[in-house]
Amino acid sequence: MIRLVGLAFALGLGLQLGFAPARAEIVRARYAVSLVGLHIGDAAAVGSLDSNKYRIDFNAKLTGVAALVADVRMALTSTGSMRSGSLAPATYATTSGNSQETRTVRMALVGGNVKAVDISPPWEDRDGRVPVTESHKRNVLDPTSAFIMAVPNGQPLVGPSACNRRIPVYDGFVRFDITLMYTGTRTVSIPGYSGPVSVCAARYTPIAGHKRDSRSTRFMAENRQIQVWLAPVEGAHVVVPLRVELMTLAGEALIEAVEFSVEPSSVTAATH
C-alpha cells in the first residue's frame, strides 16, 4: 500500500512551480483508496505555498478490513523555496511502517540535486538492483514536492498544458520517470470543487534502484492502464490531482478525492 500510494501521487503530481502567487494559499485534499472496488485506506494532503517557500504534508493509512491484515501507515513531508519562479526542493522526509517495522527516509536537496540521503534502519536488499548513480540524483523531485504542478503563464489550466510533461522522481530508493499526456476533460462535483478536470494518461519508466528481474517493475513499465485527473487552482495557476487510477498485479487501484479545498492563509506574500 505504501508503494502504491507513493507511486500514484508521483504519477499525478508536478514538475515545477512556474509562478509567484501574490497571496499564500493552502490546498487541502482528502482521498479514499480502493483496490478492486474495496475501500482499503484513506489519504490526506495539505500544501502551503507562497512566493518564497512551500511545505507539503501527506499522510496515508490502511483502514477497515485491510487494517486487520496489515497495520500500514505512511507520513511524508517536503519543504523548499521558490527561486526565479521555479520550485527548489530542500528537504524530504517519510516514515512508513507496519506492526513489524518502521523505516524513515530523510533527503536533502539543493537546486534539484540530491546532496544527502539517510535511511534508518538501512535498506539491505541491494542484490540484483540497478545501481543508483550520482547522475541519477540530479535534476529530480522528491515524491511529495510534486504535489503542486504549474501550468505556464498564459496557458489554460484545463487542457493539454495541464498534462503534457515528464516528471523525474527519486524517493531515496528508486529513480523513475513519469510521463503525462493529455487525453481529454471531465466534469466533476465533490465537496469543495465542481467543474472541469484534465484527464492525463501516464506512463512509468524505471531508471535505477529497481530489481532487474522484478515482475512488478516490468508490469508497471508495460502498463497502459494508468490515468490521472488534474483540477485547476486559479489563484496560483497550478493543477493538483483529484483522481489516480492504475492497474496493478492485484487488480485495479483507485485514489480519488472525496474533499478538496483552496483557501488563503493568513500570510500575504509580496507581489512580483
PDB file of C-alpha atoms in Angstrom:
ATOM      1  CA  MET A   1       0.000   0.000   0.000  1.00  0.00           C
ATOM      2  CA  ILE A   2       2.922   2.337   0.786  1.00  0.00           C
ATOM      3  CA  ARG A   3       4.462   1.907  -2.659  1.00  0.00           C
ATOM      4  CA  LEU A   4       1.031   2.098  -4.337  1.00  0.00           C
ATOM      5  CA  VAL A   5       0.141   5.457  -2.775  1.00  0.00           C
ATOM      6  CA  GLY A   6       3.628   6.877  -3.252  1.00  0.00           C
ATOM      7  CA  LEU A   7       3.719   5.887  -6.896  1.00  0.00           C
ATOM      8  CA  ALA A   8       0.180   7.076  -7.525  1.00  0.00           C
ATOM      9  CA  PHE A   9       0.934  10.528  -6.193  1.00  0.00           C
ATOM     10  CA  ALA A  10       4.127  10.750  -8.163  1.00  0.00           C
ATOM     11  CA  LEU A  11       2.085   9.829 -11.228  1.00  0.00           C
ATOM     12  CA  GLY A  12      -0.390  12.579 -10.595  1.00  0.00           C
ATOM     13  CA  LEU A  13       1.803  15.372  -9.414  1.00  0.00           C
ATOM     14  CA  GLY A  14       4.041  18.030 -10.688  1.00  0.00           C
ATOM     15  CA  LEU A  15       7.344  19.100 -12.098  1.00  0.00           C
ATOM     16  CA  GLN A  16       7.935  22.813 -11.471  1.00  0.00           C
ATOM     17  CA  LEU A  17       6.182  25.770  -9.902  1.00  0.00           C
ATOM     18  CA  GLY A  18       6.496  28.443 -12.570  1.00  0.00           C
ATOM     19  CA  PHE A  19       4.592  31.135 -10.675  1.00  0.00           C
ATOM     20  CA  ALA A  20       4.717  33.538  -7.736  1.00  0.00           C
ATOM     21  CA  PRO A  21       1.284  33.895  -6.125  1.00  0.00           C
ATOM     22  CA  ALA A  22       0.563  37.249  -4.524  1.00  0.00           C
ATOM     23  CA  ARG A  23      -1.074  35.603  -1.502  1.00  0.00           C
ATOM     24  CA  ALA A  24      -0.096  32.435   0.296  1.00  0.00           C
ATOM     25  CA  GLU A  25      -2.591  29.631  -0.308  1.00  0.00           C
ATOM     26  CA  ILE A  26      -3.484  26.401   1.451  1.00  0.00           C
ATOM     27  CA  VAL A  27      -4.555  23.453  -0.719  1.00  0.00           C
ATOM     28  CA  ARG A  28      -6.242  20.566   1.122  1.00  0.00           C
ATOM     29  CA  ALA A  29      -7.379  17.244  -0.274  1.00  0.00           C
ATOM     30  CA  ARG A  30      -8.737  14.077   1.323  1.00  0.00           C
ATOM     31  CA  TYR A  31      -8.663  10.843  -0.657  1.00  0.00           C
ATOM     32  CA  ALA A  32     -10.211   7.389  -0.487  1.00  0.00           C
ATOM     33  CA  VAL A  33      -8.027   4.465  -1.579  1.00  0.00           C
ATOM     34  CA  SER A  34      -9.585   1.330  -3.063  1.00  0.00           C
ATOM     35  CA  LEU A  35      -8.360  -1.886  -4.653  1.00  0.00           C
ATOM     36  CA  VAL A  36     -10.600  -3.989  -6.933  1.00  0.00           C
ATOM     37  CA  GLY A  37     -13.532  -1.898  -5.731  1.00  0.00           C
ATOM     38  CA  LEU A  38     -12.896  -2.440  -1.997  1.00  0.00           C
ATOM     39  CA  HIS A  39     -12.090   0.513   0.238  1.00  0.00           C
ATOM     40  CA  ILE A  40      -8.691  -0.206   1.814  1.00  0.00           C
ATOM     41  CA  GLY A  41      -7.370   3.144   3.017  1.00  0.00           C
ATOM     42  CA  ASP A  42      -7.513   6.904   3.390  1.00  0.00           C
ATOM     43  CA  ALA A  43      -5.022   9.617   2.470  1.00  0.00           C
ATOM     44  CA  ALA A  44      -4.800  13.361   3.034  1.00  0.00           C
ATOM     45  CA  ALA A  45      -2.570  16.077   1.591  1.00  0.00           C
ATOM     46  CA  VAL A  46      -2.031  19.700   2.676  1.00  0.00           C
ATOM     47  CA  GLY A  47       0.054  22.122   0.638  1.00  0.00           C
ATOM     48  CA  SER A  48       1.072  25.587   1.836  1.00  0.00           C
ATOM     49  CA  LEU A  49       2.758  27.847  -0.701  1.00  0.00           C
ATOM     50  CA  ASP A  50       3.627  31.475  -1.259  1.00  0.00           C
ATOM     51  CA  SER A  51       6.114  33.401  -3.418  1.00  0.00           C
ATOM     52  CA  ASN A  52       9.083  32.373  -1.243  1.00  0.00           C
ATOM     53  CA  LYS A  53       8.551  28.900   0.198  1.00  0.00           C
ATOM     54  CA  TYR A  54       6.352  25.825   0.299  1.00  0.00           C
ATOM     55  CA  ARG A  55       5.561  22.872   2.537  1.00  0.00           C
ATOM     56  CA  ILE A  56       3.693  19.708   1.580  1.00  0.00           C
ATOM     57  CA  ASP A  57       2.383  17.163   4.120  1.00  0.00           C
ATOM     58  CA  PHE A  58       0.878  13.832   3.132  1.00  0.00           C
ATOM     59  CA  ASN A  59      -0.485  11.009   5.293  1.00  0.00           C
ATOM     60  CA  ALA A  60      -1.976   7.624   4.392  1.00  0.00           C
ATOM     61  CA  LYS A  61      -3.136   4.531   6.268  1.00  0.00           C
ATOM     62  CA  LEU A  62      -4.949   1.269   5.731  1.00  0.00           C
ATOM     63  CA  THR A  63      -8.472   1.137   7.137  1.00  0.00           C
ATOM     64  CA  GLY A  64     -11.299  -1.349   7.683  1.00  0.00           C
ATOM     65  CA  VAL A  65     -10.656  -4.999   6.922  1.00  0.00           C
ATOM     66  CA  ALA A  66      -7.310  -4.128   5.284  1.00  0.00           C
ATOM     67  CA  ALA A  67      -6.060  -2.707   8.591  1.00  0.00           C
ATOM     68  CA  LEU A  68      -6.794  -6.032  10.270  1.00  0.00           C
ATOM     69  CA  VAL A  69      -4.467  -7.748   7.806  1.00  0.00           C
ATOM     70  CA  ALA A  70      -1.656  -5.165   7.906  1.00  0.00           C
ATOM     71  CA  ASP A  71      -1.403  -2.043  10.067  1.00  0.00           C
ATOM     72  CA  VAL A  72       0.279   0.096   7.399  1.00  0.00           C
ATOM     73  CA  ARG A  73       0.802   3.843   7.807  1.00  0.00           C
ATOM     74  CA  MET A  74       2.822   6.441   5.919  1.00  0.00           C
ATOM     75  CA  ALA A  75       3.671  10.114   6.551  1.00  0.00           C
ATOM     76  CA  LEU A  76       5.620  12.344   4.160  1.00  0.00           C
ATOM     77  CA  THR A  77       6.772  15.965   4.352  1.00  0.00           C
ATOM     78  CA  SER A  78       8.647  18.157   1.883  1.00  0.00           C
ATOM     79  CA  THR A  79       9.816  21.753   2.134  1.00  0.00           C
ATOM     80  CA  GLY A  80      11.555  24.105  -0.252  1.00  0.00           C
ATOM     81  CA  SER A  81      11.665  27.571  -1.728  1.00  0.00           C
ATOM     82  CA  MET A  82      10.592  29.459  -4.833  1.00  0.00           C
ATOM     83  CA  ARG A  83      13.541  30.807  -6.794  1.00  0.00           C
ATOM     84  CA  SER A  84      13.066  32.722 -10.015  1.00  0.00           C
ATOM     85  CA  GLY A  85       9.573  31.302 -10.309  1.00  0.00           C
ATOM     86  CA  SER A  86      10.611  27.646 -10.023  1.00  0.00           C
ATOM     87  CA  LEU A  87      10.487  25.004  -7.324  1.00  0.00           C
ATOM     88  CA  ALA A  88      13.672  24.338  -5.314  1.00  0.00           C
ATOM     89  CA  PRO A  89      13.159  21.305  -3.018  1.00  0.00           C
ATOM     90  CA  ALA A  90      15.204  21.427   0.179  1.00  0.00           C
ATOM     91  CA  THR A  91      14.074  18.601   2.461  1.00  0.00           C
ATOM     92  CA  TYR A  92      12.104  15.382   2.150  1.00  0.00           C
ATOM     93  CA  ALA A  93      11.213  13.012   4.976  1.00  0.00           C
ATOM     94  CA  THR A  94       8.981   9.975   5.085  1.00  0.00           C
ATOM     95  CA  THR A  95       8.160   7.466   7.802  1.00  0.00           C
ATOM     96  CA  SER A  96       6.399   4.268   6.812  1.00  0.00           C
ATOM     97  CA  GLY A  97       5.720   1.116   8.699  1.00  0.00           C
ATOM     98  CA  ASN A  98       3.527  -1.707   9.874  1.00  0.00           C
ATOM     99  CA  SER A  99       3.228  -3.745  13.046  1.00  0.00           C
ATOM    100  CA  GLN A 100       6.652  -5.339  12.456  1.00  0.00           C
ATOM    101  CA  GLU A 101       8.852  -2.496  11.216  1.00  0.00           C
ATOM    102  CA  THR A 102       9.135   1.263  10.798  1.00  0.00           C
ATOM    103  CA  ARG A 103      11.540   2.900   8.349  1.00  0.00           C
ATOM    104  CA  THR A 104      12.453   6.585   7.980  1.00  0.00           C
ATOM    105  CA  VAL A 105      13.965   8.210   4.901  1.00  0.00           C
ATOM    106  CA  ARG A 106      15.438  11.719   5.016  1.00  0.00           C
ATOM    107  CA  MET A 107      16.790  13.512   1.987  1.00  0.00           C
ATOM    108  CA  ALA A 108      18.419  16.919   1.448  1.00  0.00           C
ATOM    109  CA  LEU A 109      18.366  18.596  -1.975  1.00  0.00           C
ATOM    110  CA  VAL A 110      19.887  21.741  -3.447  1.00  0.00           C
ATOM    111  CA  GLY A 111      18.869  23.052  -6.852  1.00  0.00           C
ATOM    112  CA  GLY A 112      17.137  19.809  -7.758  1.00  0.00           C
ATOM    113  CA  ASN A 113      20.214  17.739  -6.887  1.00  0.00           C
ATOM    114  CA  VAL A 114      20.281  15.248  -4.016  1.00  0.00           C
ATOM    115  CA  LYS A 115      23.030  16.092  -1.526  1.00  0.00           C
ATOM    116  CA  ALA A 116      22.386  13.544   1.231  1.00  0.00           C
ATOM    117  CA  VAL A 117      20.135  10.555   1.961  1.00  0.00           C
ATOM    118  CA  ASP A 118      19.703   8.867   5.327  1.00  0.00           C
ATOM    119  CA  ILE A 119      17.678   5.637   5.629  1.00  0.00           C
ATOM    120  CA  SER A 120      17.001   4.195   9.080  1.00  0.00           C
ATOM    121  CA  PRO A 121      17.149   1.273   9.515  1.00  0.00           C
ATOM    122  CA  PRO A 122      19.389   0.871   6.433  1.00  0.00           C
ATOM    123  CA  TRP A 123      17.932  -0.821   3.377  1.00  0.00           C
ATOM    124  CA  GLU A 124      19.923  -4.022   2.884  1.00  0.00           C
ATOM    125  CA  ASP A 125      18.143  -5.518  -0.150  1.00  0.00           C
ATOM    126  CA  ARG A 126      20.623  -4.433  -2.847  1.00  0.00           C
ATOM    127  CA  ASP A 127      21.332  -7.658  -4.722  1.00  0.00           C
ATOM    128  CA  GLY A 128      20.141  -7.629  -8.308  1.00  0.00           C
ATOM    129  CA  ARG A 129      19.194  -3.941  -8.300  1.00  0.00           C
ATOM    130  CA  VAL A 130      20.153  -1.425 -10.991  1.00  0.00           C
ATOM    131  CA  PRO A 131      22.681   0.858  -9.238  1.00  0.00           C
ATOM    132  CA  VAL A 132      21.619   4.427  -8.499  1.00  0.00           C
ATOM    133  CA  THR A 133      24.494   6.691  -9.566  1.00  0.00           C
ATOM    134  CA  GLU A 134      25.146  10.325  -8.706  1.00  0.00           C
ATOM    135  CA  SER A 135      23.921  11.368 -12.153  1.00  0.00           C
ATOM    136  CA  HIS A 136      20.568   9.741 -11.375  1.00  0.00           C
ATOM    137  CA  LYS A 137      20.186  12.109  -8.406  1.00  0.00           C
ATOM    138  CA  ARG A 138      20.449  15.323 -10.436  1.00  0.00           C
ATOM    139  CA  ASN A 139      17.510  17.435 -11.602  1.00  0.00           C
ATOM    140  CA  VAL A 140      14.937  15.371  -9.720  1.00  0.00           C
ATOM    141  CA  LEU A 141      11.925  15.863  -7.482  1.00  0.00           C
ATOM    142  CA  ASP A 142      11.125  14.013  -4.313  1.00  0.00           C
ATOM    143  CA  PRO A 143       7.642  12.440  -4.462  1.00  0.00           C
ATOM    144  CA  THR A 144       5.968  14.890  -2.077  1.00  0.00           C
ATOM    145  CA  SER A 145       7.340  18.085  -3.640  1.00  0.00           C
ATOM    146  CA  ALA A 146       5.480  17.005  -6.747  1.00  0.00           C
ATOM    147  CA  PHE A 147       2.121  17.725  -5.111  1.00  0.00           C
ATOM    148  CA  ILE A 148       1.655  21.065  -6.906  1.00  0.00           C
ATOM    149  CA  MET A 149       2.040  21.209 -10.708  1.00  0.00           C
ATOM    150  CA  ALA A 150       2.484  24.506 -12.511  1.00  0.00           C
ATOM    151  CA  VAL A 151       0.889  25.493 -15.792  1.00  0.00           C
ATOM    152  CA  PRO A 152       2.859  28.054 -17.851  1.00  0.00           C
ATOM    153  CA  ASN A 153       1.655  31.645 -17.636  1.00  0.00           C
ATOM    154  CA  GLY A 154      -0.858  32.416 -20.354  1.00  0.00           C
ATOM    155  CA  GLN A 155      -1.795  28.755 -20.809  1.00  0.00           C
ATOM    156  CA  PRO A 156      -5.220  27.387 -19.770  1.00  0.00           C
ATOM    157  CA  LEU A 157      -5.491  25.361 -16.577  1.00  0.00           C
ATOM    158  CA  VAL A 158      -7.641  22.729 -18.286  1.00  0.00           C
ATOM    159  CA  GLY A 159      -6.315  21.055 -21.411  1.00  0.00           C
ATOM    160  CA  PRO A 160      -3.000  19.823 -22.840  1.00  0.00           C
ATOM    161  CA  SER A 161      -0.936  22.413 -20.939  1.00  0.00           C
ATOM    162  CA  ALA A 162      -2.099  20.888 -17.654  1.00  0.00           C
ATOM    163  CA  CYS A 163      -0.941  17.378 -18.536  1.00  0.00           C
ATOM    164  CA  ASN A 164       1.884  17.212 -21.021  1.00  0.00           C
ATOM    165  CA  ARG A 165       5.185  16.805 -19.133  1.00  0.00           C
ATOM    166  CA  ARG A 166       7.854  14.410 -17.892  1.00  0.00           C
ATOM    167  CA  ILE A 167       8.401  14.075 -14.133  1.00  0.00           C
ATOM    168  CA  PRO A 168      11.790  12.827 -12.829  1.00  0.00           C
ATOM    169  CA  VAL A 169      11.356  11.333  -9.338  1.00  0.00           C
ATOM    170  CA  TYR A 170      13.775   9.937  -6.729  1.00  0.00           C
ATOM    171  CA  ASP A 171      12.410   8.628  -3.425  1.00  0.00           C
ATOM    172  CA  GLY A 172      15.693   7.645  -1.737  1.00  0.00           C
ATOM    173  CA  PHE A 173      15.443   4.079  -3.081  1.00  0.00           C
ATOM    174  CA  VAL A 174      14.289   4.188  -6.696  1.00  0.00           C
ATOM    175  CA  ARG A 175      14.751   6.632  -9.567  1.00  0.00           C
ATOM    176  CA  PHE A 176      11.982   6.689 -12.185  1.00  0.00           C
ATOM    177  CA  ASP A 177      10.271   8.961 -14.705  1.00  0.00           C
ATOM    178  CA  ILE A 178       6.557   9.594 -15.105  1.00  0.00           C
ATOM    179  CA  THR A 179       5.279  10.920 -18.426  1.00  0.00           C
ATOM    180  CA  LEU A 180       1.830  12.552 -18.541  1.00  0.00           C
ATOM    181  CA  MET A 181      -0.141  13.015 -21.770  1.00  0.00           C
ATOM    182  CA  TYR A 182      -3.437  14.845 -22.240  1.00  0.00           C
ATOM    183  CA  THR A 183      -6.389  12.701 -23.337  1.00  0.00           C
ATOM    184  CA  GLY A 184      -9.469  14.836 -22.583  1.00  0.00           C
ATOM    185  CA  THR A 185     -11.573  16.581 -19.952  1.00  0.00           C
ATOM    186  CA  ARG A 186     -14.265  15.556 -17.470  1.00  0.00           C
ATOM    187  CA  THR A 187     -16.664  17.443 -15.227  1.00  0.00           C
ATOM    188  CA  VAL A 188     -16.657  16.504 -11.539  1.00  0.00           C
ATOM    189  CA  SER A 189     -18.526  17.573  -8.419  1.00  0.00           C
ATOM    190  CA  ILE A 190     -17.161  16.886  -4.924  1.00  0.00           C
ATOM    191  CA  PRO A 191     -17.273  18.901  -1.688  1.00  0.00           C
ATOM    192  CA  GLY A 192     -15.062  21.935  -2.290  1.00  0.00           C
ATOM    193  CA  TYR A 193     -14.897  21.761  -6.085  1.00  0.00           C
ATOM    194  CA  SER A 194     -17.269  21.485  -9.041  1.00  0.00           C
ATOM    195  CA  GLY A 195     -16.043  21.919 -12.569  1.00  0.00           C
ATOM    196  CA  PRO A 196     -13.747  20.586 -15.285  1.00  0.00           C
ATOM    197  CA  VAL A 197     -10.626  18.490 -14.784  1.00  0.00           C
ATOM    198  CA  SER A 198      -7.905  17.498 -17.236  1.00  0.00           C
ATOM    199  CA  VAL A 199      -7.553  13.772 -17.892  1.00  0.00           C
ATOM    200  CA  CYS A 200      -3.981  12.551 -18.446  1.00  0.00           C
ATOM    201  CA  ALA A 201      -2.646   9.159 -19.471  1.00  0.00           C
ATOM    202  CA  ALA A 202       0.511   8.248 -17.550  1.00  0.00           C
ATOM    203  CA  ARG A 203       3.494   6.036 -18.275  1.00  0.00           C
ATOM    204  CA  TYR A 204       6.065   4.727 -15.786  1.00  0.00           C
ATOM    205  CA  THR A 205       9.720   4.371 -16.810  1.00  0.00           C
ATOM    206  CA  PRO A 206      12.117   2.731 -14.318  1.00  0.00           C
ATOM    207  CA  ILE A 207      15.584   4.296 -14.322  1.00  0.00           C
ATOM    208  CA  ALA A 208      17.550   2.847 -11.382  1.00  0.00           C
ATOM    209  CA  GLY A 209      17.180   1.264  -7.969  1.00  0.00           C
ATOM    210  CA  HIS A 210      14.703  -1.382  -9.099  1.00  0.00           C
ATOM    211  CA  LYS A 211      15.438  -5.113  -9.308  1.00  0.00           C
ATOM    212  CA  ARG A 212      16.349  -6.219 -12.800  1.00  0.00           C
ATOM    213  CA  ASP A 213      14.108  -9.291 -12.551  1.00  0.00           C
ATOM    214  CA  SER A 214      11.228  -7.568 -10.725  1.00  0.00           C
ATOM    215  CA  ARG A 215       7.866  -8.721 -12.007  1.00  0.00           C
ATOM    216  CA  SER A 216       6.086  -5.679 -10.572  1.00  0.00           C
ATOM    217  CA  THR A 217       8.545  -3.224 -12.168  1.00  0.00           C
ATOM    218  CA  ARG A 218       8.197  -4.915 -15.549  1.00  0.00           C
ATOM    219  CA  PHE A 219       4.399  -4.872 -15.186  1.00  0.00           C
ATOM    220  CA  MET A 220       4.345  -1.137 -14.398  1.00  0.00           C
ATOM    221  CA  ALA A 221       6.758  -0.283 -17.219  1.00  0.00           C
ATOM    222  CA  GLU A 222       4.419  -2.033 -19.666  1.00  0.00           C
ATOM    223  CA  ASN A 223       1.244  -0.741 -18.027  1.00  0.00           C
ATOM    224  CA  ARG A 224      -1.055   1.258 -20.316  1.00  0.00           C
ATOM    225  CA  GLN A 225      -3.904   1.455 -17.791  1.00  0.00           C
ATOM    226  CA  ILE A 226      -2.813   4.480 -15.744  1.00  0.00           C
ATOM    227  CA  GLN A 227      -4.854   7.677 -15.659  1.00  0.00           C
ATOM    228  CA  VAL A 228      -4.696  10.932 -13.673  1.00  0.00           C
ATOM    229  CA  TRP A 229      -7.299  13.686 -13.281  1.00  0.00           C
ATOM    230  CA  LEU A 230      -5.972  17.185 -12.507  1.00  0.00           C
ATOM    231  CA  ALA A 231      -8.080  20.014 -11.046  1.00  0.00           C
ATOM    232  CA  PRO A 232      -7.252  23.702 -11.622  1.00  0.00           C
ATOM    233  CA  VAL A 233      -6.306  26.125  -8.839  1.00  0.00           C
ATOM    234  CA  GLU A 234      -6.957  29.563 -10.292  1.00  0.00           C
ATOM    235  CA  GLY A 235      -5.088  31.879  -7.915  1.00  0.00           C
ATOM    236  CA  ALA A 236      -1.721  30.123  -8.080  1.00  0.00           C
ATOM    237  CA  HIS A 237      -2.226  28.968 -11.703  1.00  0.00           C
ATOM    238  CA  VAL A 238      -1.463  25.338 -10.854  1.00  0.00           C
ATOM    239  CA  VAL A 239      -3.219  21.985 -11.047  1.00  0.00           C
ATOM    240  CA  VAL A 240      -3.479  19.250  -8.411  1.00  0.00           C
ATOM    241  CA  PRO A 241      -4.666  15.623  -8.632  1.00  0.00           C
ATOM    242  CA  LEU A 242      -8.232  14.662  -7.827  1.00  0.00           C
ATOM    243  CA  ARG A 243      -8.010  11.075  -9.039  1.00  0.00           C
ATOM    244  CA  VAL A 244      -5.340   8.493  -9.895  1.00  0.00           C
ATOM    245  CA  GLU A 245      -6.338   5.092 -11.213  1.00  0.00           C
ATOM    246  CA  LEU A 246      -3.967   2.325 -12.271  1.00  0.00           C
ATOM    247  CA  MET A 247      -3.919  -1.374 -12.896  1.00  0.00           C
ATOM    248  CA  THR A 248      -1.708  -3.347 -10.503  1.00  0.00           C
ATOM    249  CA  LEU A 249      -0.747  -7.012 -10.227  1.00  0.00           C
ATOM    250  CA  ALA A 250      -3.503  -7.291  -7.602  1.00  0.00           C
ATOM    251  CA  GLY A 251      -6.153  -5.562  -9.732  1.00  0.00           C
ATOM    252  CA  GLU A 252      -7.379  -2.018 -10.352  1.00  0.00           C
ATOM    253  CA  ALA A 253      -6.355   0.577  -7.739  1.00  0.00           C
ATOM    254  CA  LEU A 254      -8.032   3.942  -7.308  1.00  0.00           C
ATOM    255  CA  ILE A 255      -7.115   7.011  -5.261  1.00  0.00           C
ATOM    256  CA  GLU A 256      -9.960   9.537  -5.504  1.00  0.00           C
ATOM    257  CA  ALA A 257     -10.538  12.845  -3.759  1.00  0.00           C
ATOM    258  CA  VAL A 258     -13.650  12.978  -1.603  1.00  0.00           C
ATOM    259  CA  GLU A 259     -12.975  16.544  -0.414  1.00  0.00           C
ATOM    260  CA  PHE A 260     -10.925  19.344  -1.957  1.00  0.00           C
ATOM    261  CA  SER A 261     -10.438  22.998  -0.992  1.00  0.00           C
ATOM    262  CA  VAL A 262      -8.222  26.005  -1.692  1.00  0.00           C
ATOM    263  CA  GLU A 263      -8.130  28.839   0.831  1.00  0.00           C
ATOM    264  CA  PRO A 264      -5.895  31.850   1.525  1.00  0.00           C
ATOM    265  CA  SER A 265      -3.597  31.633   4.522  1.00  0.00           C
ATOM    266  CA  SER A 266      -3.063  34.455   6.988  1.00  0.00           C
ATOM    267  CA  VAL A 267       0.304  35.261   5.376  1.00  0.00           C
ATOM    268  CA  THR A 268       0.405  37.645   2.429  1.00  0.00           C
ATOM    269  CA  ALA A 269       3.340  37.288   0.054  1.00  0.00           C
ATOM    270  CA  ALA A 270       4.944  40.089  -1.903  1.00  0.00           C
ATOM    271  CA  THR A 271       3.718  40.526  -5.475  1.00  0.00           C
ATOM    272  CA  HIS A 272       6.379  40.112  -8.194  1.00  0.00           C
TER     273      HIS A 272
END
